[in-house]
GROMACS .gro file of N, CA, C and O in nm:
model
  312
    1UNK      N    1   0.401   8.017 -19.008
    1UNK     CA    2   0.422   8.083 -18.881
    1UNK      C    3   0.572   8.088 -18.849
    1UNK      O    4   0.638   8.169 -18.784
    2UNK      N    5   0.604   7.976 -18.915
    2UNK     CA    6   0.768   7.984 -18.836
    2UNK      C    7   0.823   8.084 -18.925
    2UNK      O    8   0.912   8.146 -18.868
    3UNK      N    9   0.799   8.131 -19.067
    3UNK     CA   10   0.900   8.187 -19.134
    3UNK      C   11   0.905   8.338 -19.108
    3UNK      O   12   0.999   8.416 -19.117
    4UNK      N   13   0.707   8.366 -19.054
    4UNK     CA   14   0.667   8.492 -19.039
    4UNK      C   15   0.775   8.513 -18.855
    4UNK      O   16   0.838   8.613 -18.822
    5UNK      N   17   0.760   8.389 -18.777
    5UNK     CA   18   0.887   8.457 -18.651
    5UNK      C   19   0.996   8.461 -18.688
    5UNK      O   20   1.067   8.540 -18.627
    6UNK      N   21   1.062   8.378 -18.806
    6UNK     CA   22   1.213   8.366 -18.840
    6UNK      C   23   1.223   8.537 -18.885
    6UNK      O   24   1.284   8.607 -18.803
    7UNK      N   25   1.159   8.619 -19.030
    7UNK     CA   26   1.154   8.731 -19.054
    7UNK      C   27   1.148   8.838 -18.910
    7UNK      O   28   1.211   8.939 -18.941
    8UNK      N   29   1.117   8.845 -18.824
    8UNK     CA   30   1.074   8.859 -18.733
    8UNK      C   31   1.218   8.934 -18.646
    8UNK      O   32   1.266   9.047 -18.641
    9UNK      N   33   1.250   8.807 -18.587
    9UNK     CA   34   1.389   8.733 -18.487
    9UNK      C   35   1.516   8.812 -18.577
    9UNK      O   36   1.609   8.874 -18.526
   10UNK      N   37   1.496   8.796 -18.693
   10UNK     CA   38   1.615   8.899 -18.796
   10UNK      C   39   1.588   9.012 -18.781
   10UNK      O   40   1.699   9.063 -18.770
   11UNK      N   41   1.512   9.093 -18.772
   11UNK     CA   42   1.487   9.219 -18.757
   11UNK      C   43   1.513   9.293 -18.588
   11UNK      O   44   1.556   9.407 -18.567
   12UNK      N   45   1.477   9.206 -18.497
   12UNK     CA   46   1.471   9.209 -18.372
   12UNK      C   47   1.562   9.133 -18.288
   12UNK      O   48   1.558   9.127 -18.165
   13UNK      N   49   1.643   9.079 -18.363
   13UNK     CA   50   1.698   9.014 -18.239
   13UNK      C   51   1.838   9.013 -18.253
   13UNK      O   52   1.856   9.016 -18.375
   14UNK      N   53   1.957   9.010 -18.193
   14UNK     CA   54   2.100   9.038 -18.179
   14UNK      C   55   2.202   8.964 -18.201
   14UNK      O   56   2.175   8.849 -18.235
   15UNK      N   57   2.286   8.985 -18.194
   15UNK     CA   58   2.406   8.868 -18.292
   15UNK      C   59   2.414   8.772 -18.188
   15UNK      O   60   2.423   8.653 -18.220
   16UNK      N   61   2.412   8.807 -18.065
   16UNK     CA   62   2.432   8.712 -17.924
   16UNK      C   63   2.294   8.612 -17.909
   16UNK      O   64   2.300   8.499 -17.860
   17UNK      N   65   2.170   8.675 -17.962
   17UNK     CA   66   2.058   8.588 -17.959
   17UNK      C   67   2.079   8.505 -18.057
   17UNK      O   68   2.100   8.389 -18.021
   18UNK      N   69   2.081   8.521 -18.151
   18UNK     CA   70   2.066   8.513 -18.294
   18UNK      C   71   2.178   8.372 -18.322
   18UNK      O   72   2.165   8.264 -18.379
   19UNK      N   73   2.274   8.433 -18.258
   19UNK     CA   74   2.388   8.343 -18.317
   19UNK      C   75   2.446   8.325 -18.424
   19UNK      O   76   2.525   8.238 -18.462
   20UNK      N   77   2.370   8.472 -18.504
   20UNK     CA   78   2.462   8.503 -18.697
   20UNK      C   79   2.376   8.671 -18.643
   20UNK      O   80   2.298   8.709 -18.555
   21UNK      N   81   2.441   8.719 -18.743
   21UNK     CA   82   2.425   8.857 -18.795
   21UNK      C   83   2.314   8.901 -18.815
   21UNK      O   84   2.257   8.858 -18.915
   22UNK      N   85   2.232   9.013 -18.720
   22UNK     CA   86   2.070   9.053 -18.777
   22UNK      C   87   2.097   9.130 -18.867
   22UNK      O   88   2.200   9.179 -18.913
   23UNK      N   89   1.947   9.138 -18.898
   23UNK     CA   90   1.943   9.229 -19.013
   23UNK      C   91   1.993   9.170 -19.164
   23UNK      O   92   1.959   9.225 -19.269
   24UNK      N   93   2.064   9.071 -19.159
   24UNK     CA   94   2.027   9.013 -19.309
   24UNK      C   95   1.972   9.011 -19.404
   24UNK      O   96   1.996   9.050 -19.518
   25UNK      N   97   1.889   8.959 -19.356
   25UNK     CA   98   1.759   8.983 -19.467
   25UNK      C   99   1.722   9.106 -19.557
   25UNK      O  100   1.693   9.124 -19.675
   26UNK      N  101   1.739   9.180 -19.446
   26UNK     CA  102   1.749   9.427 -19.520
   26UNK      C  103   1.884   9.374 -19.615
   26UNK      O  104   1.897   9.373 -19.737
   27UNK      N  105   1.968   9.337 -19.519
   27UNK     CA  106   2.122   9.393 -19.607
   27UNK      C  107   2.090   9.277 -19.755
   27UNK      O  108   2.139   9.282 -19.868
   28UNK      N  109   2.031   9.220 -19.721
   28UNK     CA  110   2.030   9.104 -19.886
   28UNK      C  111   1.924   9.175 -19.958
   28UNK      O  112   1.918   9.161 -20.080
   29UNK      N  113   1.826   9.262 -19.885
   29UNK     CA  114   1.725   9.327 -19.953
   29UNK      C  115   1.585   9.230 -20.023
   29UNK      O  116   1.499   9.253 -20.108
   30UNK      N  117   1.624   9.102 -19.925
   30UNK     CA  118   1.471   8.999 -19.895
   30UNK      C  119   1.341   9.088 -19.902
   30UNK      O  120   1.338   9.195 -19.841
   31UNK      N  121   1.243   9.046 -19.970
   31UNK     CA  122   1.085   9.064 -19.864
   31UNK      C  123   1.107   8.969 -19.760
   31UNK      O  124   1.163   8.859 -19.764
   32UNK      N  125   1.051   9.031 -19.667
   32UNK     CA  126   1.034   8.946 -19.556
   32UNK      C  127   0.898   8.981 -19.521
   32UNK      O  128   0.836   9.076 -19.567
   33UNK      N  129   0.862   8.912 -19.450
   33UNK     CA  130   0.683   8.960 -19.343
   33UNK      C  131   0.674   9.096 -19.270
   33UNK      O  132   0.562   9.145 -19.278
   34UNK      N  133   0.771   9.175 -19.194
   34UNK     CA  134   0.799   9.266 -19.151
   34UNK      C  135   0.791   9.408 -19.254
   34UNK      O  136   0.721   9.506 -19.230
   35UNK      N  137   0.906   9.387 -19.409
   35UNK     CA  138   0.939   9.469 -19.450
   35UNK      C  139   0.785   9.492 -19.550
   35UNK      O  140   0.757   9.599 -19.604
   36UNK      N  141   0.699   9.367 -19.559
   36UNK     CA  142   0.545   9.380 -19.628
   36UNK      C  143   0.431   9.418 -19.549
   36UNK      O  144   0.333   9.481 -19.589
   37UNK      N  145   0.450   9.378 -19.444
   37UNK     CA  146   0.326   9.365 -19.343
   37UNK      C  147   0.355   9.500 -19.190
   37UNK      O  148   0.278   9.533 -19.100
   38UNK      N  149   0.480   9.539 -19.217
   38UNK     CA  150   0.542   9.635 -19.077
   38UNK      C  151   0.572   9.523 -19.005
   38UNK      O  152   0.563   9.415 -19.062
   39UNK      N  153   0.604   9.527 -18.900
   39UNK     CA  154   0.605   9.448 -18.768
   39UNK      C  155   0.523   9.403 -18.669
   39UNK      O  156   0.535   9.297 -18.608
   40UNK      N  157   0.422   9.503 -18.653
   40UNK     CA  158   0.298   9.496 -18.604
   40UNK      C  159   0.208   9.389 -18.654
   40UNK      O  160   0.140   9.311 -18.587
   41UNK      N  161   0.224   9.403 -18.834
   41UNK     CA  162   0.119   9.370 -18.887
   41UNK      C  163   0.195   9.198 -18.869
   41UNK      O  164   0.122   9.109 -18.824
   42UNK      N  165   0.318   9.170 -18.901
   42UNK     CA  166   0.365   9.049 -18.862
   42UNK      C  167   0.354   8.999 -18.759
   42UNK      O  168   0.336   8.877 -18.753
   43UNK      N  169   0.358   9.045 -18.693
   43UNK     CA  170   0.310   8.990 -18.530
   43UNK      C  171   0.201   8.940 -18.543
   43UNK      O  172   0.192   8.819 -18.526
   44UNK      N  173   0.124   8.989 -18.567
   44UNK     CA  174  -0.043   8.967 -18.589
   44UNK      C  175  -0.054   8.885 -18.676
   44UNK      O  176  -0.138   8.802 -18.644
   45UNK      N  177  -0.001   8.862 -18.795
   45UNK     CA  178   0.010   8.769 -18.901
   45UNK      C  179   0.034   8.608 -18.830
   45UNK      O  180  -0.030   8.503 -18.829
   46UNK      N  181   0.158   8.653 -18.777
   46UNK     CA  182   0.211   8.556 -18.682
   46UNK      C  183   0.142   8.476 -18.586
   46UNK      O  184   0.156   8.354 -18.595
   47UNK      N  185   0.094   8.508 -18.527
   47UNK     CA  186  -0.027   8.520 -18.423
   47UNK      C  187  -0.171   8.401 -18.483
   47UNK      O  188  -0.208   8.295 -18.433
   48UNK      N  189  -0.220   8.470 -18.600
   48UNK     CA  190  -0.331   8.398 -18.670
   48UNK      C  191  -0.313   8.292 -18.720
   48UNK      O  192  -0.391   8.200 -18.697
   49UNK      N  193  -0.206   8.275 -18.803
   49UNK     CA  194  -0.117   8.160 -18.828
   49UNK      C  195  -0.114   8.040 -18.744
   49UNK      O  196  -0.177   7.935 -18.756
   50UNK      N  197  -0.007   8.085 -18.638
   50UNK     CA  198  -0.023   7.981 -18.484
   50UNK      C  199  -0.122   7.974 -18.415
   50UNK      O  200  -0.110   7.918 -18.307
   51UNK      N  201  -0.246   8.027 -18.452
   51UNK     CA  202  -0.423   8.029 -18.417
   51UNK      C  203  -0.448   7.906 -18.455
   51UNK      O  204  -0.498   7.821 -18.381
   52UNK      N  205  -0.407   7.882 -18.600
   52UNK     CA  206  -0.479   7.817 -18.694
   52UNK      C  207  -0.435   7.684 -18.732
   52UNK      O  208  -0.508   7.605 -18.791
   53UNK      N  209  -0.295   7.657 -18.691
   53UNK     CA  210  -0.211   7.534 -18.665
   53UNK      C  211  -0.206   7.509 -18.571
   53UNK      O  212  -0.140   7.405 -18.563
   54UNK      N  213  -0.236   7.538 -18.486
   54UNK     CA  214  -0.285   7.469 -18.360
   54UNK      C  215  -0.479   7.438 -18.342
   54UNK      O  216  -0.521   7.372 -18.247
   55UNK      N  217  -0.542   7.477 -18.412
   55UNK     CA  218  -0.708   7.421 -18.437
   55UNK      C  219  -0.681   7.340 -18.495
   55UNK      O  220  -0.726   7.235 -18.450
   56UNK      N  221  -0.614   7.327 -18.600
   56UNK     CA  222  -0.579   7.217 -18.711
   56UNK      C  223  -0.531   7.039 -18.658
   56UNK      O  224  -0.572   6.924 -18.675
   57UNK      N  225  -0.402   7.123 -18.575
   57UNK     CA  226  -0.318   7.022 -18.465
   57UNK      C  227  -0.397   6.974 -18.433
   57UNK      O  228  -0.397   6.857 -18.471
   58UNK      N  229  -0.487   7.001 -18.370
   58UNK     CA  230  -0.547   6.952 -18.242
   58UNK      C  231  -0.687   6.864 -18.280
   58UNK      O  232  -0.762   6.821 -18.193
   59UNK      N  233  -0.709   6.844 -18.416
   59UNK     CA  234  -0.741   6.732 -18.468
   59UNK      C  235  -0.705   6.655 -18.500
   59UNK      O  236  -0.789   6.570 -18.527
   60UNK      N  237  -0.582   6.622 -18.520
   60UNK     CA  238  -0.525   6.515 -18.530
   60UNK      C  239  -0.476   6.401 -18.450
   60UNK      O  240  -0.414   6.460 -18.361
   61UNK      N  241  -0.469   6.313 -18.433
   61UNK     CA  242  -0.447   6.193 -18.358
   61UNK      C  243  -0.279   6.206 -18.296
   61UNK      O  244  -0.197   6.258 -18.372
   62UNK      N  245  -0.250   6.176 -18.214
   62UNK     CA  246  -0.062   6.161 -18.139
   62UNK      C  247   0.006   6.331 -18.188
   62UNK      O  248   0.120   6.339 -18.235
   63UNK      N  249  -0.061   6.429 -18.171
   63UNK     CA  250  -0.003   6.565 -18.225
   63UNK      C  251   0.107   6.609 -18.130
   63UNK      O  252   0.173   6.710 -18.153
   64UNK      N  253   0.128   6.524 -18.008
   64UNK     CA  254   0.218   6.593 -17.932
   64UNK      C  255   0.363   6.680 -17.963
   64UNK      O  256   0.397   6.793 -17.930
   65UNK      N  257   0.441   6.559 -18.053
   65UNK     CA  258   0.554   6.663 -18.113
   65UNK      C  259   0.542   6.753 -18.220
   65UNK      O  260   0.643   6.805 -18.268
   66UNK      N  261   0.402   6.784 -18.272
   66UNK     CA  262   0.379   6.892 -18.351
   66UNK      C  263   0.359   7.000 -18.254
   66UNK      O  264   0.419   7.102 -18.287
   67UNK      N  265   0.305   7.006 -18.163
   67UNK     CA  266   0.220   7.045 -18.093
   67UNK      C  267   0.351   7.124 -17.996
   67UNK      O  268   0.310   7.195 -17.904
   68UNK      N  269   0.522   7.114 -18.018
   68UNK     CA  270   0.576   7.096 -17.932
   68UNK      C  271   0.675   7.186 -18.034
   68UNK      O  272   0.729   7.293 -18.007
   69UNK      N  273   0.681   7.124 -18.135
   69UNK     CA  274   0.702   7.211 -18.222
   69UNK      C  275   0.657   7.378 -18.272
   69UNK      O  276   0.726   7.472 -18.311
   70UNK      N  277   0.566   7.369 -18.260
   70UNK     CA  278   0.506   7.498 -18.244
   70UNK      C  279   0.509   7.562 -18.163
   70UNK      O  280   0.552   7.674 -18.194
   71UNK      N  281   0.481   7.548 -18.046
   71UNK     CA  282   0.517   7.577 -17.917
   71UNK      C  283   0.708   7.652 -17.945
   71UNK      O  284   0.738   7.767 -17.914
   72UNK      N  285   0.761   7.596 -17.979
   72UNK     CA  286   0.890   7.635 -17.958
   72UNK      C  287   0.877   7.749 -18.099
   72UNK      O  288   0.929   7.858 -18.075
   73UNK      N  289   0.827   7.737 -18.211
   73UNK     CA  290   0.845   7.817 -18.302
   73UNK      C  291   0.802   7.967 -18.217
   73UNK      O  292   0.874   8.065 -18.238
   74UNK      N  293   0.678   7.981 -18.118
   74UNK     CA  294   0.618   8.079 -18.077
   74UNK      C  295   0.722   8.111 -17.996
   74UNK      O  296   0.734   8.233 -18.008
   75UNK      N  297   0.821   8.064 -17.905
   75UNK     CA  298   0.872   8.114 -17.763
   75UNK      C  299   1.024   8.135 -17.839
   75UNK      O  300   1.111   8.204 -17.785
   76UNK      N  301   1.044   8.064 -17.978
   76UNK     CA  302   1.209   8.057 -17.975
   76UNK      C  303   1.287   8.241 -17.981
   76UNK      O  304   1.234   8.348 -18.011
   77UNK      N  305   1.406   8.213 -17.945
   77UNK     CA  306   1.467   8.333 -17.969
   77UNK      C  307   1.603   8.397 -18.057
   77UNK      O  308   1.674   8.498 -18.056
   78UNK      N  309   1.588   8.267 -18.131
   78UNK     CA  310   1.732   8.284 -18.231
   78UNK      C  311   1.660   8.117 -18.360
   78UNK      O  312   1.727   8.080 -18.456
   0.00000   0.00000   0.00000
């Protein structure tokens, strides 16, 4: 999940968010989740992912800083 928002945040997000250079990933000519899946379909990818680590999480015993972790992977913006 985090790598499918990291691919993501490069495509979408600005040198001021970002805090390095978007678009990287194109200019290095990476696959990324976006350039395989569209954006849409990453989102959604994205989405099922953090569905599914968090059902997972939430069996486990003291998950709070996972749980917190993720949380920030979903909201971060750089």
């Amino acid at each position: 999940a985090f790598q499918v928002q990291d691919d993501l945040l490069d495509l979408t997000g600005t040198l001021n968010s970002l805090g390095k250079s978007p678009l990287k990933d194109i200019t290095l000519g990476k696959n990324t989740y976006p350039s395989l899946l569209g954006v849409t379909g990453a989102e959604q990818a994205f989405m099922r992912l953090y569905q599914d680590a968090r059902e997972i999480m939430n069996t486990l015993p003291r998950h709070d800083t996972l749980r917190a972790v993720l949380e920030w992977a979903l909201t971060r913006t750089h």
